[in-house]
């Protein structure tokens, strides 16, 4: 890796405002390429100007990992609205990010070379790249007030064959499955253990439990419970495709529940879902997508605002680009992508 892509500058510190408020803007699924659609940057500009966030989280599938120079140039152009405003940001990896020529280990220094990027590679003895926890400090800067957990949700379930030294003919997806029968992977057991252990350590260090939100690309299997039980879970938003969660359950949701610190879990991955709901006191939500170089629907592109409060509360809502830009948010002005039928919510 070139010396141009090293983390050598002091990073910004995240703090609550004097009024006890801290805002996160989450955007996912850029699916960038060297000649990416400029509407991506226009959309990021609109969302950033509207939300005025204190921090931006990229929810995976940024792509453009051809080589370090190409990835750096893409991030520099796409994230210009965030960089120009001096807003700290971070990322998690999506299932598609390592599909080009670069591994996640090779991409990580490129991300960290941006002075405003707070992403970390994470512990070397924990599965994946990009398992880390950022601290949002109290308004006076003296104590941790909120934690932002980030986890690598990996790529496909077939990868477990090599990870766990299983026979090549191992069947992970059975005819009668838990969720949608997706081939996606999920955070692994050792990542759940890492979160649980690190959360306990930080509680002991602070002398109190620190409220938190968690980010990853692929949803947990528990997301399926939201649309199947819309009244009970307070389901709001739209579901236009199946939940592509990993069928192997790592126990991460139970770990969050037992620790009692994570208030919300947020993911990208599904371009045609922007819903949210609550299960066992934990909010789970999608942020749809913001990119223009993959399958998407014009009326769903956008991002998710997450408002944290120093007293431990949080609120969240999805923001659609068409609400901010009108027809300019469409890939083509003369054709609504998705068709008229998609104006009607369908949660089945």
Coordinates of C-alpha atoms in Angstrom, one line a residue:
X1 CA 0.0 0.0 0.0
X2 CA 1.3 3.4 -0.9
X3 CA 2.5 5.8 1.8
X4 CA -0.2 8.2 0.5
X5 CA -2.9 6.1 2.1
X6 CA -2.0 6.0 5.8
X7 CA -3.8 7.3 8.8
X8 CA -1.3 10.0 10.0
X9 CA -3.5 13.0 11.0
X10 CA -5.3 13.6 14.2
X11 CA -9.0 12.7 14.0
X12 CA -11.9 14.8 15.2
X13 CA -13.7 14.1 18.5
X14 CA -17.5 13.5 18.5
X15 CA -19.4 15.5 21.1
X16 CA -23.0 16.4 21.9
X17 CA -24.1 20.0 21.4
X18 CA -24.8 22.1 24.5
X19 CA -28.5 21.3 24.0
X20 CA -27.8 17.6 24.4
X21 CA -28.4 16.7 20.7
X22 CA -26.2 14.8 18.2
X23 CA -27.4 14.0 14.7
X24 CA -26.3 11.1 12.4
X25 CA -27.0 10.8 8.7
X26 CA -26.7 7.2 7.4
X27 CA -26.4 6.6 3.6
X28 CA -25.8 3.3 1.9
X29 CA -25.3 1.5 -1.3
X30 CA -23.4 3.9 -3.5
X31 CA -22.4 1.1 -5.8
X32 CA -19.8 3.4 -7.2
X33 CA -17.7 3.1 -10.3
X34 CA -15.1 5.4 -11.8
X35 CA -17.7 7.0 -14.1
X36 CA -20.5 7.0 -11.5
X37 CA -23.7 8.9 -12.1
X38 CA -23.2 12.5 -10.8
X39 CA -26.7 12.4 -9.3
X40 CA -25.1 10.4 -6.4
X41 CA -23.1 13.5 -5.3
X42 CA -26.1 15.7 -5.9
X43 CA -28.2 13.4 -3.6
X44 CA -25.5 13.4 -0.9
X45 CA -25.4 17.2 -1.2
X46 CA -29.2 17.4 -0.7
X47 CA -29.3 15.0 2.2
X48 CA -26.4 16.7 4.0
X49 CA -27.7 20.2 3.5
X50 CA -31.1 19.1 4.8
X51 CA -30.0 17.0 7.8
X52 CA -27.0 19.2 8.9
X53 CA -25.6 16.1 10.6
X54 CA -22.8 16.0 13.1
X55 CA -21.6 12.6 11.8
X56 CA -22.2 10.6 8.6
X57 CA -22.2 6.8 8.5
X58 CA -21.8 5.0 5.2
X59 CA -23.7 1.7 5.4
X60 CA -21.8 -0.5 2.9
X61 CA -21.5 -1.3 -0.8
X62 CA -19.5 1.9 -1.6
X63 CA -17.5 -0.2 -4.1
X64 CA -15.0 1.2 -6.6
X65 CA -12.3 -0.9 -5.0
X66 CA -10.2 -1.4 -8.2
X67 CA -7.0 0.1 -6.8
X68 CA -6.1 2.5 -4.0
X69 CA -6.0 5.6 -6.3
X70 CA -9.4 4.8 -7.9
X71 CA -11.1 4.2 -4.6
X72 CA -9.6 7.4 -3.0
X73 CA -10.6 9.5 -6.0
X74 CA -14.2 8.1 -5.9
X75 CA -14.6 8.8 -2.2
X76 CA -13.1 12.2 -2.6
X77 CA -15.7 13.1 -5.4
X78 CA -18.7 11.3 -4.0
X79 CA -18.2 12.6 -0.4
X80 CA -17.3 16.2 -1.4
X81 CA -20.5 17.6 0.2
X82 CA -19.6 16.0 3.5
X83 CA -15.8 16.7 3.3
X84 CA -16.5 20.4 2.4
X85 CA -18.6 20.9 5.5
X86 CA -15.9 19.3 7.7
X87 CA -18.3 16.6 8.9
X88 CA -16.7 13.5 10.5
X89 CA -17.7 10.2 8.8
X90 CA -17.1 6.5 8.9
X91 CA -18.2 3.3 7.1
X92 CA -19.0 -0.4 7.3
X93 CA -18.3 -2.8 4.4
X94 CA -21.1 -4.3 2.3
X95 CA -21.3 -7.7 0.7
X96 CA -20.2 -6.3 -2.7
X97 CA -17.3 -4.1 -1.6
X98 CA -14.6 -6.8 -1.8
X99 CA -15.8 -8.1 -5.2
X100 CA -13.4 -6.0 -7.3
X101 CA -9.7 -6.3 -7.1
X102 CA -9.1 -5.0 -3.6
X103 CA -9.6 -6.9 -0.3
X104 CA -11.2 -5.1 2.7
X105 CA -7.7 -5.2 4.3
X106 CA -6.4 -3.2 1.3
X107 CA -9.3 -0.8 1.2
X108 CA -9.2 0.1 4.9
X109 CA -6.0 2.3 4.8
X110 CA -7.6 4.3 1.9
X111 CA -10.6 5.1 4.0
X112 CA -8.5 6.0 7.1
X113 CA -6.3 8.3 5.0
X114 CA -9.2 10.8 5.0
X115 CA -8.6 13.0 8.1
X116 CA -12.4 13.2 8.7
X117 CA -12.9 9.4 8.4
X118 CA -13.1 7.8 11.8
X119 CA -13.4 4.1 10.6
X120 CA -11.1 1.6 12.2
X121 CA -9.9 -1.8 11.0
X122 CA -10.8 -3.3 14.4
X123 CA -9.2 -6.2 16.3
X124 CA -7.1 -8.6 14.2
X125 CA -8.3 -11.6 16.2
X126 CA -12.0 -10.9 15.4
X127 CA -13.6 -12.0 12.1
X128 CA -14.0 -9.3 9.4
X129 CA -12.6 -5.8 8.9
X130 CA -14.2 -2.7 10.4
X131 CA -15.4 -3.9 13.8
X132 CA -15.1 -0.8 16.0
X133 CA -16.8 1.4 18.4
X134 CA -16.8 5.2 18.3
X135 CA -17.6 7.4 21.3
X136 CA -19.8 10.4 21.3
X137 CA -18.8 12.5 24.4
X138 CA -20.9 14.6 26.6
X139 CA -21.4 18.3 25.7
X140 CA -18.6 19.2 28.1
X141 CA -16.3 16.6 26.7
X142 CA -15.7 14.9 30.0
X143 CA -17.5 11.6 29.7
X144 CA -18.7 9.1 27.1
X145 CA -22.4 9.7 26.4
X146 CA -23.2 7.4 23.5
X147 CA -21.5 4.6 21.6
X148 CA -21.6 3.9 17.8
X149 CA -20.9 0.3 17.1
X150 CA -19.9 -0.8 13.6
X151 CA -19.7 -4.5 12.5
X152 CA -18.6 -6.3 9.3
X153 CA -21.5 -8.4 8.1
X154 CA -19.4 -10.2 5.5
X155 CA -20.5 -11.4 2.1
X156 CA -22.1 -14.8 1.4
X157 CA -22.9 -17.8 3.5
X158 CA -20.8 -20.0 1.2
X159 CA -17.8 -18.3 2.6
X160 CA -18.4 -20.2 5.8
X161 CA -17.1 -23.3 4.1
X162 CA -13.5 -22.0 4.2
X163 CA -14.0 -20.0 7.4
X164 CA -15.1 -23.0 9.4
X165 CA -13.4 -25.8 7.4
X166 CA -16.6 -27.4 6.4
X167 CA -17.3 -29.9 3.6
X168 CA -17.8 -28.2 0.2
X169 CA -21.3 -29.7 -0.1
X170 CA -22.5 -28.3 3.2
X171 CA -26.1 -27.1 2.8
X172 CA -26.7 -23.8 4.7
X173 CA -30.0 -22.9 3.2
X174 CA -32.6 -25.6 3.8
X175 CA -36.0 -25.8 2.1
X176 CA -37.8 -24.7 5.2
X177 CA -35.7 -21.7 6.4
X178 CA -36.0 -19.1 9.1
X179 CA -36.1 -16.0 6.9
X180 CA -36.1 -15.4 3.1
X181 CA -33.6 -18.1 2.3
X182 CA -31.0 -15.6 1.4
X183 CA -27.4 -16.5 0.6
X184 CA -26.1 -13.5 2.6
X185 CA -23.7 -13.9 5.5
X186 CA -24.0 -12.1 8.9
X187 CA -21.8 -11.0 11.7
X188 CA -20.2 -14.1 13.2
X189 CA -20.3 -15.4 16.8
X190 CA -16.9 -14.1 17.7
X191 CA -18.0 -10.6 16.7
X192 CA -21.0 -10.9 19.0
X193 CA -18.6 -12.0 21.7
X194 CA -16.3 -9.1 21.0
X195 CA -19.2 -6.6 21.2
X196 CA -20.5 -8.1 24.4
X197 CA -17.1 -8.2 26.1
X198 CA -16.1 -4.7 24.9
X199 CA -19.4 -3.3 26.0
X200 CA -19.0 -4.7 29.5
X201 CA -15.4 -3.3 29.6
X202 CA -16.5 0.1 28.6
X203 CA -19.4 0.1 31.2
X204 CA -16.9 -0.9 33.9
X205 CA -14.5 1.9 32.8
X206 CA -17.3 4.5 32.8
X207 CA -19.0 3.3 35.9
X208 CA -22.3 3.1 34.1
X209 CA -24.0 1.6 31.0
X210 CA -23.5 3.7 27.9
X211 CA -26.5 3.8 25.4
X212 CA -25.6 2.9 21.9
X213 CA -26.7 2.4 18.3
X214 CA -25.2 -0.3 16.0
X215 CA -24.5 -0.2 12.2
X216 CA -23.9 -3.0 9.7
X217 CA -24.7 -3.7 6.1
X218 CA -26.7 -6.9 6.0
X219 CA -29.8 -7.0 8.3
X220 CA -30.1 -9.5 11.1
X221 CA -32.6 -12.4 10.8
X222 CA -34.8 -10.6 13.4
X223 CA -35.7 -8.0 10.8
X224 CA -38.2 -10.5 9.4
X225 CA -40.3 -10.2 12.6
X226 CA -41.0 -6.6 11.9
X227 CA -43.0 -6.9 8.6
X228 CA -44.6 -10.2 9.8
X229 CA -45.9 -8.4 12.9
X230 CA -46.5 -4.8 11.7
X231 CA -49.0 -3.8 14.4
X232 CA -47.1 -5.2 17.3
X233 CA -43.7 -3.9 16.2
X234 CA -44.9 -0.4 15.0
X235 CA -43.9 -1.1 11.5
X236 CA -43.7 2.0 9.3
X237 CA -42.1 2.5 5.9
X238 CA -42.0 0.3 2.8
X239 CA -40.9 -3.2 2.0
X240 CA -40.6 -4.0 -1.7
X241 CA -38.3 -7.0 -1.6
X242 CA -37.5 -9.8 0.7
X243 CA -35.3 -9.5 3.7
X244 CA -31.9 -10.8 2.6
X245 CA -30.6 -11.6 6.1
X246 CA -28.1 -14.3 6.9
X247 CA -29.9 -17.6 7.8
X248 CA -27.2 -18.5 10.4
X249 CA -28.0 -16.7 13.6
X250 CA -24.8 -15.5 15.4
X251 CA -26.7 -14.5 18.6
X252 CA -25.9 -10.8 18.1
X253 CA -29.4 -9.6 18.8
X254 CA -29.6 -11.6 22.0
X255 CA -26.2 -10.2 23.0
X256 CA -27.5 -6.6 22.5
X257 CA -30.7 -7.5 24.4
X258 CA -28.7 -9.0 27.3
X259 CA -26.3 -6.1 27.5
X260 CA -29.1 -3.6 27.4
X261 CA -27.2 -0.7 25.8
X262 CA -28.1 -0.9 22.1
X263 CA -31.2 1.1 21.3
X264 CA -31.2 0.8 17.5
X265 CA -29.7 -1.4 14.8
X266 CA -29.3 0.1 11.3
X267 CA -28.5 -1.5 8.0
X268 CA -28.5 -0.9 4.2
X269 CA -28.3 -3.8 1.6
X270 CA -32.0 -3.8 0.6
X271 CA -32.4 -1.0 -2.0
X272 CA -36.2 -1.4 -1.9
X273 CA -36.8 -1.3 1.9
X274 CA -36.8 1.8 4.1
X275 CA -38.9 0.5 7.0
X276 CA -38.4 0.5 10.7
X277 CA -40.0 -1.3 13.7
X278 CA -39.2 -2.2 17.3
X279 CA -38.7 -5.7 18.8
X280 CA -37.9 -6.3 22.5
X281 CA -37.2 -2.6 22.9
X282 CA -34.6 -2.4 20.1
X283 CA -35.5 -0.4 16.9
X284 CA -34.3 -2.0 13.6
X285 CA -34.4 0.0 10.5
X286 CA -33.2 0.3 6.8
X287 CA -32.0 3.4 5.1
X288 CA -32.9 2.2 1.5
X289 CA -30.1 3.4 -0.9
X290 CA -28.7 6.6 -2.3
X291 CA -26.9 5.3 -5.4
X292 CA -27.9 5.5 -9.1
X293 CA -25.7 2.8 -10.6
X294 CA -27.7 -0.2 -9.5
X295 CA -31.3 -1.4 -9.2
X296 CA -33.4 1.1 -7.2
X297 CA -36.7 2.9 -7.2
X298 CA -36.8 6.7 -7.7
X299 CA -39.2 7.3 -4.8
X300 CA -37.1 5.4 -2.3
X301 CA -33.6 6.8 -2.7
X302 CA -32.5 8.7 0.4
X303 CA -30.9 8.4 3.8
X304 CA -31.8 7.9 7.4
X305 CA -31.5 10.5 10.1
X306 CA -30.8 9.3 13.7
X307 CA -31.1 11.9 16.4
X308 CA -29.3 11.0 19.6
X309 CA -29.9 12.7 22.9
X310 CA -27.4 12.9 25.8
X311 CA -30.1 11.5 28.2
X312 CA -30.0 8.2 26.3
X313 CA -33.0 8.7 24.0
X314 CA -33.0 8.5 20.2
X315 CA -35.3 9.1 17.3
X316 CA -35.0 8.1 13.7
X317 CA -36.7 8.7 10.3
X318 CA -36.1 8.0 6.7
X319 CA -35.7 11.0 4.3
X320 CA -36.4 10.6 0.6
X321 CA -34.5 12.4 -2.1
X322 CA -37.7 13.1 -4.1
X323 CA -39.0 15.1 -1.1
X324 CA -35.9 17.3 -1.3
X325 CA -35.2 17.4 -5.1
X326 CA -38.5 16.5 -6.7
X327 CA -38.0 15.1 -10.2
X328 CA -34.3 15.9 -10.1
X329 CA -34.0 12.9 -7.8
X330 CA -35.1 10.6 -10.5
X331 CA -32.6 8.7 -12.6
X332 CA -34.6 9.8 -15.7
X333 CA -37.1 12.6 -15.8
X334 CA -39.2 10.8 -18.4
X335 CA -39.5 7.5 -16.6
X336 CA -40.5 6.6 -13.0
X337 CA -38.3 3.8 -12.0
X338 CA -40.2 1.0 -10.4
X339 CA -43.6 1.6 -12.0
X340 CA -46.9 3.0 -10.6
X341 CA -47.7 -0.1 -8.6
X342 CA -45.0 0.7 -6.2
X343 CA -46.7 3.8 -4.9
X344 CA -48.8 1.3 -2.9
X345 CA -47.1 -0.2 0.2
X346 CA -46.7 -4.0 0.0
X347 CA -45.3 -5.6 3.0
X348 CA -45.8 -9.2 1.8

